Amino acid sequence: MNSPAPEDTVHPIPPRTLTVAYTGGEERRGPITMGQANMIRCILRDDPTHINIHDVWPVPGGVTVEAVTDALRTLAVRHEGLRTTFPHPPGTAPVDQVVAAEGTFTVTVLDHAELPDDPAEYAESVARAARAGRFALGREFPMRITLLTVAGQPAYVALAFSHAVADGSAMAILREEFAELLAGKELPELASLPPVDLAAVEASPAGLRKSEASLRYWERIIRTGPQEMFAEPRGRRPGTDEEARQLTLRSRRGGRALAGAARRTGHPEATVLMAAWCALVAHRAGQDSCVTAVPSANRFHARVARSVTTTSQDALLHLDVRVETFDALVARTWGAVLNAYRHSQFDSVRLWEMIGRVTAERGSHFGRDVVFNDVSALPAPLLGTEAEDRDGAEHELTWGPPQALPTRLLAFTYRTAPQLHISLWAAPSLFTPEEAEGFLSGLVLLLEAAASGDVPMGTLTEVTGVRPAERGPDWLRLDGCWVSSDAVRETLGRAVGGLPVHVAEEPGPYGTADGTYGTEATADTADADGTAGGPYGTDEGAPGAEPHLTAYIARGETPLTPEEAHRALMALIPAAGSGVLAPRRYVLVTDPPADPDRSDAWRRLKTIDEGTGRGRQV
């Protein structure tokens, strides 16, 4: 169902609905693609306003309503994805897709005497409002279309899409083709695979091998990398997404700096920008590495480059930033990004099963905290890049509307020339408005410094003005993660019903107090894909190899086992806030010592029971 603009925005003439029939396609049926399965999983689970996507297509002057509907009809016939539904019994997830040969869709026409002062922003609000309401996967046309007209003359098409049939790249392709159709141009033959054929490629022996390799790559990161990038005292609010305002940077300074840094280092602009992003994120988070999702990374093959479907499967970049200079990081980024891209096709159901298994074994909860989506190379700009033509802005930061943020830091790069154009959504619990602005400005400052010469990584605070997270003495580096022993104690205490709990750091037999053991992968242990070999990816996190937490629980007469304590804690960890990692060892005693703040006092007590509670030592 189409949704009109909010009532307090504008009062158009009452809407009318046009029914548009299409025919001439081919009826087909087949399994869903891996990307479709990934997004359908989210559609069935998440708030529709989070998972549905939207765009606005400007309509040139002189174009009729009939020409607009004819162009939309042509796109529906041309692209099988737009004629696709996903029938499935109630209570189940779809496994097949059905392509219709013919059908109908509706266009809601909102006519106005005149549009508001900011017509592009108004059109965007109409498109965003249409995201409300879950798409009926088994029967609904996957686009909700609103045509905004002025005295009958089309001005904008505002659309909301089901993420099961389109992603940002697909929206950009459709937007480009829509403009060409209105201009009277003939569209070229389709060169990329439709979804049914793409699913067949993915199910081939080569496709299955690729999926298996991707799962192994992801497991190495989930098993050894930081489980949350922003592990700090003011970190994630327990169990809730935050609402973050859009902050947009338009900077010719940034565009010139990026181009200059790319020329000086001899690397592509996209690689330099990714290196700068990861350097600044890791610096701000106080981490040795940056783990960031790169959603648009899996359209690098010709067979999917211009396919109107969803290929939304994250590439997961894990970039170690422990190098002396920025140039060294740029060189490292090139290979790491390619490796992440190569491992962005996978069975999403099996991926999340793996993540659940590995995090249970590790005693953690993996957070998709950082997302970097560079869409600057897409064939047509996404929503927002042309809403306001500000190519002349030397350096401008503007605030936009808020939206729910299911991650901690989300960035879209729309353009890199002639200006750097990035929108950022930063969790307010982690970034004040001034800090968010400082982060984007700091990114430009880093690029400017890199354009002039190599930048020592130890000078990022001075160069960018961005300061690392501050952590108190209870924060420890354990198992590749920042962990708060106080937060672990408090959460475990709640998990076991308020029993007295003490959490102590204890060194492993081969570890050191600073947790630096085994953090570098070597060429001798690296797999063919460039990641570290062995069951843990690196020696970091191997059983007994580094300091760990031991939890002492005074259970009294309560019937409690280490396994039960661990299960109760794991049930709370996803919503427990920041810095909570399950202890590697649980020790049960009867009563707390007279001095319950002293670890040695707990160690002297008689042990009733002890164990890990985990399915596998990590």
mmCIF file of C-alpha atoms in Angstrom, residues 37 189 219 221 233 265 295 298 315 474 488 521 558 570:
data_model
loop_
_atom_site.group_PDB
_atom_site.id
_atom_site.type_symbol
_atom_site.label_atom_id
_atom_site.label_comp_id
_atom_site.label_asym_id
_atom_site.label_seq_id
_atom_site.Cartn_x
_atom_site.Cartn_y
_atom_site.Cartn_z
ATOM 1 C CA ALA A 37 17.479 -15.330 1.340
ATOM 2 C CA GLU A 189 20.158 -5.627 -24.053
ATOM 3 C CA GLU A 219 34.439 -17.696 10.978
ATOM 4 C CA ILE A 221 37.004 -13.076 11.932
ATOM 5 C CA PRO A 233 31.865 2.795 29.069
ATOM 6 C CA THR A 265 50.361 6.592 -2.923
ATOM 7 C CA PRO A 295 27.393 -4.015 1.826
ATOM 8 C CA ASN A 298 29.532 -7.970 -4.129
ATOM 9 C CA ALA A 315 31.638 -8.209 2.659
ATOM 10 C CA ASP A 474 38.559 -2.313 34.898
ATOM 11 C CA VAL A 488 30.903 -8.880 33.411
ATOM 12 C CA ALA A 521 49.684 -14.037 11.709
ATOM 13 C CA THR A 558 21.410 -22.814 45.325
ATOM 14 C CA MET A 570 24.815 -15.870 27.490
#
